[in-house]
XYZ file of C-alpha atoms in Angstrom:
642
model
C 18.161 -21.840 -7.792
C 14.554 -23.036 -6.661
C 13.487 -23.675 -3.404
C 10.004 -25.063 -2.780
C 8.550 -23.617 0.461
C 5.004 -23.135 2.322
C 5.736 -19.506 3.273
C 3.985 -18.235 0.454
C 0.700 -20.120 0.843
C 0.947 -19.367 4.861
C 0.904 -15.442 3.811
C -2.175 -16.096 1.866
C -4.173 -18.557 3.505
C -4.153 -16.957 6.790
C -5.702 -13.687 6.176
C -7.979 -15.875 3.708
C -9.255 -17.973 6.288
C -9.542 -15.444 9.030
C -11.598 -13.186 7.004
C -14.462 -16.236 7.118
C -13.472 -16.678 10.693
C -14.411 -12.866 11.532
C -17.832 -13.389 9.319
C -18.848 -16.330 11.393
C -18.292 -14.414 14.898
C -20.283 -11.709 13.394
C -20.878 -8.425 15.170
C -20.708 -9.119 18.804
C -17.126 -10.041 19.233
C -15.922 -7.247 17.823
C -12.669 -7.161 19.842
C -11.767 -10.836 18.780
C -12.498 -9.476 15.021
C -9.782 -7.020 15.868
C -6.999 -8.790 17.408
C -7.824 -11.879 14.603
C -7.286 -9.289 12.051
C -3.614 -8.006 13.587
C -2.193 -11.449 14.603
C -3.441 -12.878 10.909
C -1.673 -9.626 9.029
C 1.446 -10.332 11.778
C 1.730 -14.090 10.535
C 1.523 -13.326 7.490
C 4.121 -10.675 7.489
C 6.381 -13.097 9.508
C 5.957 -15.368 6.568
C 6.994 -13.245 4.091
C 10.146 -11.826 6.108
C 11.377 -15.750 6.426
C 11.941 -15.624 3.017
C 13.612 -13.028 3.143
C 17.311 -14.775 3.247
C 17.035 -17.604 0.845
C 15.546 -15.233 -2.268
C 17.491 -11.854 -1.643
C 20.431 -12.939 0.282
C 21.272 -16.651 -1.432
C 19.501 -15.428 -4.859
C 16.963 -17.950 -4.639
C 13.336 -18.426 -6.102
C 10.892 -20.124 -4.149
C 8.254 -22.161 -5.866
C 5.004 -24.454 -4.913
C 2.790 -25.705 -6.720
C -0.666 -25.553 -5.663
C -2.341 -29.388 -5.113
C 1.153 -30.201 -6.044
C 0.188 -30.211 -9.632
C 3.586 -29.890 -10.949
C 4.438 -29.698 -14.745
C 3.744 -32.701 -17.178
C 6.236 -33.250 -19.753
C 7.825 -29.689 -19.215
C 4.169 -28.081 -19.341
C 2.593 -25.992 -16.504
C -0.844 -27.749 -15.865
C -1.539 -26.444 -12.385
C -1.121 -23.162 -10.553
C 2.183 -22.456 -9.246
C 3.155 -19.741 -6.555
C 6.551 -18.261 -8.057
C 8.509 -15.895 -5.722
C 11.579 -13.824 -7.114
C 13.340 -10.806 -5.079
C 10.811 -8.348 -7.176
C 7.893 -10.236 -6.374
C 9.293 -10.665 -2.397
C 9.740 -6.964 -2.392
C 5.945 -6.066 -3.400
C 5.048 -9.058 -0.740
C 7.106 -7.522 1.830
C 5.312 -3.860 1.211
C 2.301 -5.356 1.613
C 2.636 -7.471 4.543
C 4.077 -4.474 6.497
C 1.501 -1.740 5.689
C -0.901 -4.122 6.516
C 0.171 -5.447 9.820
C 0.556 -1.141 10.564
C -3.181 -0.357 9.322
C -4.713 -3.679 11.347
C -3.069 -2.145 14.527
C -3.690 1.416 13.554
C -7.580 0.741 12.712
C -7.850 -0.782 16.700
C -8.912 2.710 17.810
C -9.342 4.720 14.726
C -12.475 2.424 13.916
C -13.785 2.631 17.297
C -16.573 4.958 16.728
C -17.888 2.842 13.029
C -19.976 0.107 13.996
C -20.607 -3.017 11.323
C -16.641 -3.688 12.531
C -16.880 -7.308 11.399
C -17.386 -6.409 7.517
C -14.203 -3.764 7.480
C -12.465 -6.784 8.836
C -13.348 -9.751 7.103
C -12.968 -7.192 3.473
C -9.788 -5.895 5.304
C -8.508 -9.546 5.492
C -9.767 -10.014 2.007
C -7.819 -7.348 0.983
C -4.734 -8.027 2.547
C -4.482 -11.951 1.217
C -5.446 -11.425 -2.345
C -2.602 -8.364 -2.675
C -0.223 -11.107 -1.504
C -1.377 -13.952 -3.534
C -1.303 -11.585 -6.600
C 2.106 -10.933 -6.632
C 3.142 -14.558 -5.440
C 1.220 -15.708 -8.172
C 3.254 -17.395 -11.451
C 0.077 -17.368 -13.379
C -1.517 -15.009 -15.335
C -5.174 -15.596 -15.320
C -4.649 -16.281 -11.332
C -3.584 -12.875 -11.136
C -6.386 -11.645 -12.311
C -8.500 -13.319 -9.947
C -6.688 -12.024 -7.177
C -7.105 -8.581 -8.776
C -10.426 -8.603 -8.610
C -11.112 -9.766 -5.155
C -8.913 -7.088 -4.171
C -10.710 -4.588 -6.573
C -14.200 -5.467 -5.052
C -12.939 -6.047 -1.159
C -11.539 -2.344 -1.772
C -14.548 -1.342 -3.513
C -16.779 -2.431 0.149
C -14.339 -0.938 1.970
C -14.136 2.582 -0.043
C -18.520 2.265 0.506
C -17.747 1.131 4.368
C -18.695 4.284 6.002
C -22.134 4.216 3.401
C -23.973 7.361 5.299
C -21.574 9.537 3.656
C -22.558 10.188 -0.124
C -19.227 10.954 -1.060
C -18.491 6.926 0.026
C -21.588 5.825 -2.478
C -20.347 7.720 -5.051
C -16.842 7.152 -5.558
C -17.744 3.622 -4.527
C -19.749 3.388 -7.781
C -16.938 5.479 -9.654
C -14.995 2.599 -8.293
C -16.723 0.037 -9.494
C -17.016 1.345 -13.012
C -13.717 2.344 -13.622
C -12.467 -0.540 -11.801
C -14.545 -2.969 -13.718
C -13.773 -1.627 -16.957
C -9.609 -1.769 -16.164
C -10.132 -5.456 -15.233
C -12.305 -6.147 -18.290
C -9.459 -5.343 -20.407
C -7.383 -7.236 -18.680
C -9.177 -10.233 -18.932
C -9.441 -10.342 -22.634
C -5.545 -9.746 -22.938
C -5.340 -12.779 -20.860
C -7.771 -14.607 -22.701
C -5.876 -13.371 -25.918
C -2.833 -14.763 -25.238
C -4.161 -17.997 -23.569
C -5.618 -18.135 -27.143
C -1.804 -17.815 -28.533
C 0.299 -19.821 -26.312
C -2.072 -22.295 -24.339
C -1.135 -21.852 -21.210
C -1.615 -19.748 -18.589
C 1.768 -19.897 -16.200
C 3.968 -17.040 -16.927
C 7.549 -18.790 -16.869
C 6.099 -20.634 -19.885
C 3.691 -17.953 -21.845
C 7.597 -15.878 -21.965
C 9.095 -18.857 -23.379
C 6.538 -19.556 -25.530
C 5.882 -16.020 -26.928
C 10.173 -15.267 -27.839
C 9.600 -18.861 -29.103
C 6.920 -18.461 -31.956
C 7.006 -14.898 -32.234
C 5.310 -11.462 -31.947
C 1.980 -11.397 -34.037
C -1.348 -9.533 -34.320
C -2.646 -11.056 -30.808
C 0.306 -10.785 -29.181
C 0.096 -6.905 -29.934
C -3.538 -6.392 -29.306
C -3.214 -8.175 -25.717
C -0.211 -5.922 -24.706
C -2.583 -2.645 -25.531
C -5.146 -4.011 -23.702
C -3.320 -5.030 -20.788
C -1.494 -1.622 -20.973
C -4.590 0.329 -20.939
C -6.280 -2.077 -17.797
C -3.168 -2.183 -15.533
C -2.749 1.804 -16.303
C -6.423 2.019 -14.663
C -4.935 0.048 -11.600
C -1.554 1.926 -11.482
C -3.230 5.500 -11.671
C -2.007 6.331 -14.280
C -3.312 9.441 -16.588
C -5.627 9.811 -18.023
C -6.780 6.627 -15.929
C -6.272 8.038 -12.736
C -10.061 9.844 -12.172
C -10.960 7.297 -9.748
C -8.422 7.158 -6.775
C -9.252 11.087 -5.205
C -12.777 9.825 -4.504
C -12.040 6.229 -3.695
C -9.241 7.638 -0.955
C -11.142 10.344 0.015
C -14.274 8.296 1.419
C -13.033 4.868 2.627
C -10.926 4.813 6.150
C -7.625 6.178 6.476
C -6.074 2.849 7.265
C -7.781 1.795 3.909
C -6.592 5.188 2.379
C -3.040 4.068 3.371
C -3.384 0.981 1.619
C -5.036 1.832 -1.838
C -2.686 4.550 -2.050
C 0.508 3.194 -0.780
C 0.357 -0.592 -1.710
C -2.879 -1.250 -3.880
C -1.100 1.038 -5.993
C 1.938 -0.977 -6.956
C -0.071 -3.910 -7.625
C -0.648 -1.578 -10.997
C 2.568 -1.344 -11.520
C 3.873 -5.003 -10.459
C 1.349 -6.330 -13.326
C 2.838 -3.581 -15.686
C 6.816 -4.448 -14.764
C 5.967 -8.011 -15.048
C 4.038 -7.754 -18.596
C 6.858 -6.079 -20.054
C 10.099 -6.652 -18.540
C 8.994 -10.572 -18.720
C 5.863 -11.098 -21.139
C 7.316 -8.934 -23.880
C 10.921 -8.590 -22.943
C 12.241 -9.498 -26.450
C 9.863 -7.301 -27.915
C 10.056 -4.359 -25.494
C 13.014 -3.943 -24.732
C 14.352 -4.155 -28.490
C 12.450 -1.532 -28.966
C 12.978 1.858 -27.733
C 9.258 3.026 -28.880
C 7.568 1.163 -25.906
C 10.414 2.568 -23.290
C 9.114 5.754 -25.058
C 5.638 5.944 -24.578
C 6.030 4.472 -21.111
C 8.432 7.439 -20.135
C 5.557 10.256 -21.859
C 2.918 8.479 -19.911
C 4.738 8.762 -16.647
C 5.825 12.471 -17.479
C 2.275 13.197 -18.246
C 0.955 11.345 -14.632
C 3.519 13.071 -12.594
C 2.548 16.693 -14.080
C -1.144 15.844 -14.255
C -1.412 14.425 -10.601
C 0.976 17.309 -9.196
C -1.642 20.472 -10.942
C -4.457 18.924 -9.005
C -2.950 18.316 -6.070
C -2.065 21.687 -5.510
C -6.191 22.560 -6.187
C -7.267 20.780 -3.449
C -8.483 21.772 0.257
C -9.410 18.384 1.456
C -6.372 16.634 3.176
C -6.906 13.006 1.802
C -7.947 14.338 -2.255
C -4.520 16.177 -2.243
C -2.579 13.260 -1.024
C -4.660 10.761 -3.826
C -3.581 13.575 -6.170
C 0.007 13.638 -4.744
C 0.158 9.900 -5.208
C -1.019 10.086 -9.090
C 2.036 11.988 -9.305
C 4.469 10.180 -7.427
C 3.688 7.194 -9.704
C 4.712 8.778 -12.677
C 7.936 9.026 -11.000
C 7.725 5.392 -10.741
C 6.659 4.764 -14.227
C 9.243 7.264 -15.962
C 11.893 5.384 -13.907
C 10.835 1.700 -15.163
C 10.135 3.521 -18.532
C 14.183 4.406 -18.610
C 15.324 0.643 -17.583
C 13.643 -0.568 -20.907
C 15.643 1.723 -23.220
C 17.995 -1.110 -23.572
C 19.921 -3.212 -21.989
C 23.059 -1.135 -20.764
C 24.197 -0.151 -17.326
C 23.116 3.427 -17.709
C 19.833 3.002 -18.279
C 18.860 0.398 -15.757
C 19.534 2.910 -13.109
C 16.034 4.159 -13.873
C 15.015 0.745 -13.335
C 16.781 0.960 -9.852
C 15.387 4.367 -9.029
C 11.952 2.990 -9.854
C 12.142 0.179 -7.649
C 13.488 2.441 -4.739
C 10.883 5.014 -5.143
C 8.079 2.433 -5.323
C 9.589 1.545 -1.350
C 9.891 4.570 -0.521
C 6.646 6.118 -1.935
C 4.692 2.940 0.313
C 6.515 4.305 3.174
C 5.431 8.122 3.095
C 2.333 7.925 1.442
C 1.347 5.577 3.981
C 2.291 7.604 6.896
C 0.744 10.723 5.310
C -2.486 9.000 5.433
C -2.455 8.042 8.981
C -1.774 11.795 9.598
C -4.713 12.775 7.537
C -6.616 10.164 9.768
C -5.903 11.417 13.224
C -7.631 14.654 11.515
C -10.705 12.886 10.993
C -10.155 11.161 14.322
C -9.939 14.152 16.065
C -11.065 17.030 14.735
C -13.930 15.146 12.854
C -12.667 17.010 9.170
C -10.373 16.921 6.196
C -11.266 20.372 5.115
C -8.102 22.472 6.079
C -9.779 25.842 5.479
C -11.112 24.798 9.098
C -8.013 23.642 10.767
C -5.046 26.061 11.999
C -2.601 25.344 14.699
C -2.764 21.803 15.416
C 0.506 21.897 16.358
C 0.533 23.126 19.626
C -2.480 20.421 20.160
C -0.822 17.307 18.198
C 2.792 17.625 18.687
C 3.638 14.095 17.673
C 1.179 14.013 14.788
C 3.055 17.144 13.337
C 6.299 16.133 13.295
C 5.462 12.830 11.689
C 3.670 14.799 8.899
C 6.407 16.962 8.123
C 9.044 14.221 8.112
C 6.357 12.593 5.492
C 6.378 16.162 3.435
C 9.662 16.161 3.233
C 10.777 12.425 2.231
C 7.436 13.153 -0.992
C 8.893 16.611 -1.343
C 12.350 14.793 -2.383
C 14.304 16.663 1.088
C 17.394 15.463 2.068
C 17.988 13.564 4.047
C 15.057 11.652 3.596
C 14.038 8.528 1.669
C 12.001 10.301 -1.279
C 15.528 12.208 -2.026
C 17.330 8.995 -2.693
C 14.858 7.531 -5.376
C 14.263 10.617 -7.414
C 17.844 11.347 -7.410
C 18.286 8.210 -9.297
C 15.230 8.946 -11.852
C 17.402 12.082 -12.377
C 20.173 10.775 -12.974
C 18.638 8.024 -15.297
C 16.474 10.334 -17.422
C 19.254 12.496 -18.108
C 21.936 10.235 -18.981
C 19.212 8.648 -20.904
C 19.438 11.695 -23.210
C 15.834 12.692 -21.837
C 16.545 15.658 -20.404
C 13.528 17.707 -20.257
C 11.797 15.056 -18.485
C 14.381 15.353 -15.929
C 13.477 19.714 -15.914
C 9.775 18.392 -15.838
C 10.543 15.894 -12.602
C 12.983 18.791 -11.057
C 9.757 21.070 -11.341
C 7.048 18.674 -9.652
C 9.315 18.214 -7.119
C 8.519 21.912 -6.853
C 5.115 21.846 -6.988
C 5.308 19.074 -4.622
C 7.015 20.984 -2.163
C 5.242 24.240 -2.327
C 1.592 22.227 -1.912
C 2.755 20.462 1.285
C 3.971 23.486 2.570
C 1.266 25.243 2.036
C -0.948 22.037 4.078
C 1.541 22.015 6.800
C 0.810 25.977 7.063
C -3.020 25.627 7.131
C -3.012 22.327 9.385
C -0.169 22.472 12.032
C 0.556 26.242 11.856
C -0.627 29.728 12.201
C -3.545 30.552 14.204
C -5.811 28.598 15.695
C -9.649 28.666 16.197
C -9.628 28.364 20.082
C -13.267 28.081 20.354
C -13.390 25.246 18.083
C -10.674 23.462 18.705
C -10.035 23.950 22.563
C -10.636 20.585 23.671
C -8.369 18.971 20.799
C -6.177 15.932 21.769
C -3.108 14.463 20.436
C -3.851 11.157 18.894
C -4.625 7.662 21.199
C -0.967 5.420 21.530
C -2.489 2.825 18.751
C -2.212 5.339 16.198
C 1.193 7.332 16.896
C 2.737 3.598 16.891
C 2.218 2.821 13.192
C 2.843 6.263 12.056
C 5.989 6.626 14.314
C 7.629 3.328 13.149
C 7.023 4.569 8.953
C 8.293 7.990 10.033
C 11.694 6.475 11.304
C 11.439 4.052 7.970
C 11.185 7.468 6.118
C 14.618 8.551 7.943
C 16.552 5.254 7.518
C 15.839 4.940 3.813
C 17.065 7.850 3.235
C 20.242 7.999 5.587
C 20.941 4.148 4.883
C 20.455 3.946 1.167
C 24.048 1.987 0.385
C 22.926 -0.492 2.663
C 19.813 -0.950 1.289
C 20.756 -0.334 -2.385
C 23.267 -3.440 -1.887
C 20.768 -5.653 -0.200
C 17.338 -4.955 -1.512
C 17.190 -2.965 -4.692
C 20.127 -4.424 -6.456
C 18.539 -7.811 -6.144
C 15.460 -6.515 -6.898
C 16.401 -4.911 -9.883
C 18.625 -8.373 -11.081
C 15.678 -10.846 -10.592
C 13.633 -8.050 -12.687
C 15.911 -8.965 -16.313
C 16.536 -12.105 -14.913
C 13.985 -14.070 -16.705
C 15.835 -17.108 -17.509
C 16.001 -18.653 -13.883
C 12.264 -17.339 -13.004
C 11.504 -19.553 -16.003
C 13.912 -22.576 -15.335
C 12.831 -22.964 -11.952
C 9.526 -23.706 -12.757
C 10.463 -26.287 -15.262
C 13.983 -27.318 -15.926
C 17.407 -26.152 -16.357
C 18.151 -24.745 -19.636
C 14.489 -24.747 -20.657
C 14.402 -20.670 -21.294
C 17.950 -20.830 -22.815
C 16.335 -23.927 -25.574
C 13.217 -21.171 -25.839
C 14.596 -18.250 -26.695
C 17.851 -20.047 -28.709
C 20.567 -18.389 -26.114
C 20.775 -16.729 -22.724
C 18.975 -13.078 -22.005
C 21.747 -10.917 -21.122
C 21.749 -9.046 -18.207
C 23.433 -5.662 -17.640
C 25.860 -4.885 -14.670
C 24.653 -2.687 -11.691
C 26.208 -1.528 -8.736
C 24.774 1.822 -6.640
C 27.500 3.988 -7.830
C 26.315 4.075 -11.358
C 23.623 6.695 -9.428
C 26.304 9.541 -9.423
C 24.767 10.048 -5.673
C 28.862 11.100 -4.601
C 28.851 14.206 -6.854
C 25.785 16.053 -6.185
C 27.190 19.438 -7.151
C 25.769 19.585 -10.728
C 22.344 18.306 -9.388
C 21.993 20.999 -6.475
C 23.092 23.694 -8.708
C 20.194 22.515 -11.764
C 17.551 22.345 -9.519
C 18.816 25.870 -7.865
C 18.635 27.357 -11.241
C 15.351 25.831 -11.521
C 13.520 26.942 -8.399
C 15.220 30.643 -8.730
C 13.417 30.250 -12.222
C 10.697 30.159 -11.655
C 10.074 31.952 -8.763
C 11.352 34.995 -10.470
C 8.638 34.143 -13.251
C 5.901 34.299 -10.757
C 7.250 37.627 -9.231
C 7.630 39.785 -12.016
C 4.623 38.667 -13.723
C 2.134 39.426 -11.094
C -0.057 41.951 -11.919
C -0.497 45.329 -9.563
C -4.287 46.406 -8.742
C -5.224 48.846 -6.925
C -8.038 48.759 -4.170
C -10.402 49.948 -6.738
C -9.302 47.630 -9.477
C -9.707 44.398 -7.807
C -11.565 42.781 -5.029
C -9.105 41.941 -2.393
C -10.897 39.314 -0.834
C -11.503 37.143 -4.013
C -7.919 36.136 -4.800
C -6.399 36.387 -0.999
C -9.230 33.767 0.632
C -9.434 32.082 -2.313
C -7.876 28.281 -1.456
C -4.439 27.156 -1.956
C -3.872 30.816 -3.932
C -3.645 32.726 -0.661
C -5.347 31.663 2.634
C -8.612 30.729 4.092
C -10.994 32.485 5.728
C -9.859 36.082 7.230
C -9.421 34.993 11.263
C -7.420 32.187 9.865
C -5.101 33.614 7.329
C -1.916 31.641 7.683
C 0.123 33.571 4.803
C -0.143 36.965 2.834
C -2.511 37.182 0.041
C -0.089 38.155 -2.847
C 2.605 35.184 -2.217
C 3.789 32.663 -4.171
C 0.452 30.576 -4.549
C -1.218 33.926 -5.563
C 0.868 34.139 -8.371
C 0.450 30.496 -9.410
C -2.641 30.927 -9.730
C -2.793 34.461 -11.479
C 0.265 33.471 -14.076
C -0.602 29.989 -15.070
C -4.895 30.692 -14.797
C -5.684 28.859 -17.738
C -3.569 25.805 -17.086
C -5.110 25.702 -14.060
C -8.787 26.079 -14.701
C -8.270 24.271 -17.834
C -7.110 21.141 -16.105
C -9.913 21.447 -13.326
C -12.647 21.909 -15.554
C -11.693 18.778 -17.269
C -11.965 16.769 -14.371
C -15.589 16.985 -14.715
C -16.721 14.477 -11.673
C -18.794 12.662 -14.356
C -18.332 8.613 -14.375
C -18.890 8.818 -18.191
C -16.292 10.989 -19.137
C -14.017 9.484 -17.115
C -15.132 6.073 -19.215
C -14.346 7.796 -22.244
C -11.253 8.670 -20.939
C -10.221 4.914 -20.472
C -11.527 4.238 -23.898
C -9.763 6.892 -25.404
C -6.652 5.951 -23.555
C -7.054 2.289 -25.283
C -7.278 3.380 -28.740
C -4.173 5.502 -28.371
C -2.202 2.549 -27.354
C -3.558 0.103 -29.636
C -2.902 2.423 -32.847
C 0.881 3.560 -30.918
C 1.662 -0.518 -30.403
C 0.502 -1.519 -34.244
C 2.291 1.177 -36.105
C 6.153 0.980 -33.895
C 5.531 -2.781 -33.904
């Protein structure tokens, strides 16, 4: 069913058009800039919530056609704006974390000064995420991507008398450029195939002729480019700096919605591009599921490395997105209703992963508010200064950390579920185990933040944070909570239609051309497997509790018995117990014993460890070889399975 509507262009013209608004008042009305930049994000959040009821409650696609350039003779010669539940989903995640940063940023940018760049990029930012995944064609999509790539770049550079902002600006830049390079040729190669450029019709056209040399050389390349945007390893090198430098209420956004604009482009490539192809063939659900194994691991060993708030959380959310990935890497097994619960545990995690990750950010950014750092072996306490600001942060640690009953438990009880029934159960040991590691590094930053002892001298005169800031985090914190406690409700009315529109690429392609066109295409009708939210297995949790029980008692007990003794004279004390993340910071504010269970991390898996942090060497050209070397896997894995 198609339903032509100006919602979507509203959502992307006004943040469009007030970013050149905020450019032309320039510097000195600064506080226009501001409230310009919250009511634009507000419309166009309002937009994308009215379409709410006519694409996930009627089943509906809405369609327009830019310069109402509508198909000729059932061929797409304009640029059409195609929205489907999936596609209203992303749009809706972006819209909200948006409107939340423009009214968080009020005061937290107070004391930057060039205000009316950060907005007019902001706005920048904010309309070419929506018209990216609003878009129905390809090379369109790439043009978005890259004025979000290079607003985000600015923004990441914003505060430019910090080095660490030049630098992983130019990381940025270079590993950015080089993921949307290789997009643009897998466009370009498949334009060269097809001869057009709407995606309805490049699907068609693709199960139509066939799978051939091109075909297969654009889906490596476009692998490899929208693994750069999705973070995922070994891609992944430039998101710690890039969320590290720019703004928090930037930080929120790159990690909890840029993010997923990776992964929309991936879902859409093959669930739609290649769906034939793909999903016949369990080799690319394969080497999805490794690479999202490998990002979750990866992103979870340097995470727990790290002493500056905002690297571990970009760390953190390398590894929540393999989560994602493994999940979506599940639903293209096949076709049948077991395995498209990993479909609907991706798409529940990707909500739920904007919704912490988001509000973890905004904690880290009351720390640079307030205490003017993001090094924790300087903070202590904080708690008994920033009441509000801790218990938002630990209801974010524990909806990431997978704790019932919040939102994160939900999602990765259904990538369980789906990897094991899947018959990929030591991915499922490998997830059970990052959850670990997940849990034992945020407890570990709650301890040296919010707890212990606290450096009265130095942070006497610390305040909670201003009203404009405890709003946005306070509204994703209860989000957090209801996703978690509501999950039938929203299983029944978001992901399930979500996850239906996602195989359901005959009416995404009719409704941009005619009825029965994709059926005539393809020869007969995609099927579509059956899904309901008790396929999850969420009512018998026994089995589950007692696994990941077993697990944890595991390997704790390995960590115990294989510490090493030392004497006094055998070992210097003070080298493993203040050493970060393995035992506590400096001696005055030692928030837990030296010989714990982050001493023996460290101590029993020391080559892992070091191994994996030497490799992240910090140089741009290794990390360019890294993207390179990614490619070449692919392309040689896609040309030998098909």
């Amino acid at each position: 069913m198609s339903n032509t509507s100006n919602l979507p262009i509203i959502a992307i013209f006004v943040p469009f058009f007030s970013a050149f608004v905020i450019a032309l008042i320039g510097e000195k009305g600064i506080k226009v800039s501001k409230c310009i930049a919250i009511l634009a994000t507000l419309v166009a959040f309002i937009a994308i919530t009215c379409m709410i009821i006519p694409i996930w409650n009627d089943g509906g696609i809405i369609t327009y056609w830019l310069g109402n350039w509508s198909p000729e003779k059932l061929w797409a010669i304009g640029i059409g704006l195609e929205v489907d539940a999936f596609g209203l989903l992303v749009g809706l995640i972006i819209g909200t974390t948006c409107l939340l940063s423009s009214i968080y940023a009020f005061r937290y940018m107070d004391k930057d000064n060039g205000l009316e760049k950060y907005y007019s990029m902001f706005l920048l930012l904010c309309g070419s995420m929506i018209a990216y995944v609003f878009s129905g064609d390809l090379f369109n999509m790439y043009v978005m991507l890259e004025i979000m790539t290079f607003a985000a770049i600015g923004l990441t550079a914003f505060r430019n008398h910090k080095y660490k902002a030049i630098e992983s600006s130019f990381k940025y830049i270079v590993i950015g450029s080089l993921g949307s390079a290789l997009i643009l040729l897998g466009t370009v190669l498949l334009y060269s195939k097809v001869h057009t450029l709407n995606l309805a019709q490049i699907s068609a056209l693709m199960h139509n002729q066939g799978f051939d040399v091109t075909s297969n050389m654009a889906l490596a390349l476009m692998l490899t480019g929208y693994a750069v945007k999705a973070f995922l390893v070994p891609c992944h090198t430039w998101p710690p700096d890039a969320h590290m430098a720019a703004p928090s209420s930037i930080s929120m956004l790159l990690s909890g919605v840029m993010s997923k604009t990776g992964v929309y482009g991936l879902i859409r490539i093959l669930f739609m591009l290649y769906r034939g192809q793909a999903l016949n063939n369990e080799f690319i659900g394969a080497l999805i599921i490794v690479w999202g194994t490998l990002t979750m691991v990866v992103g979870a060993v340097m995470a727990i490395q790290q002493y500056d708030f905002k690297r571990l959380l970009a760390y953190s959310s390398v590894s929540q997105l393999g989560y994602v990935i493994v999940g979506f890497g599940i639903g293209l097994l096949d076709r049948t209703g077991i395995n498209i619960i990993g479909t609907f545990g991706g798409v529940y995690h990707m909500i739920n992963h904007a919704t912490f990750k988001s509000l973890l950010f905004l904690c880290a950014g009351v720390m640079i508010y307030r205490a003017g750092t993001t090094d924790i072996r300087e903070m202590g306490g904080f708690s008994k200064k920033m009441p509000f600001t801790t218990l938002f942060f630990l209801i974010g640690a524990a909806s990431i950390a997978g704790v019932p009953p919040f939102n994160g438990f939900v999602s990765k009880w259904l990538i369980y579920q789906a990897t094991f029934e899947a018959g990929y159960w030591p991915v499922t040991v490998i997830a059970l185990l990052v959850s670990v590691i997940t849990l034992a590094y945020f407890v570990k930053l709650g301890q040296s933040v919010f707890f212990g002892d606290m450096n009265k001298e130095k942070w006497n005169n610390l305040k909670e944070a201003p009203a404009w800031m405890l709003v946005p985090m306070g509204i994703l914190a209860v989000l957090c909570s209801v996703q978690g406690t509501v999950w039938e409700f929203i299983a029944e009315k978001i992901i399930e239609p979500v996850t239906y529109s996602i195989y359901n690429i005959n009416n995404y392609i009719d409704v941009m051309f005619e009825e029965g066109y994709a059926a005539n295409m393809f020869g007969k009708d995609i099927a579509i497997p059956s899904m309901t939210k008790e396929m999850a297995g969420y009512y018998s949790p026994i089995n589950w509790l007692i696994l990941f029980v077993i697990l944890l008692v595991g390997f704790m007990v390995i960590a115990a018995f294989n510490v090493k003794r030392h004497t006094a004279s055998q070992v210097d004390i003070e080298d493993t117990k203040y050493d970060i993340f393995t035992g506590g910071e400096a001696e005055e504010h030692s928030h837990m014993a030296g010989n714990d269970l982050f001493w023996g991390l460290k101590h029993q898996f020391r080559p892992f460890f070091n191994g994996m942090k030497n490799a992240h060497s910090g140089i741009v050209n290794d990390y360019v070889l890294w993207v390179v070397g990614t490619l070449a896997v692919v392309l040689i894995y896609v040309f030998i399975v098909l």
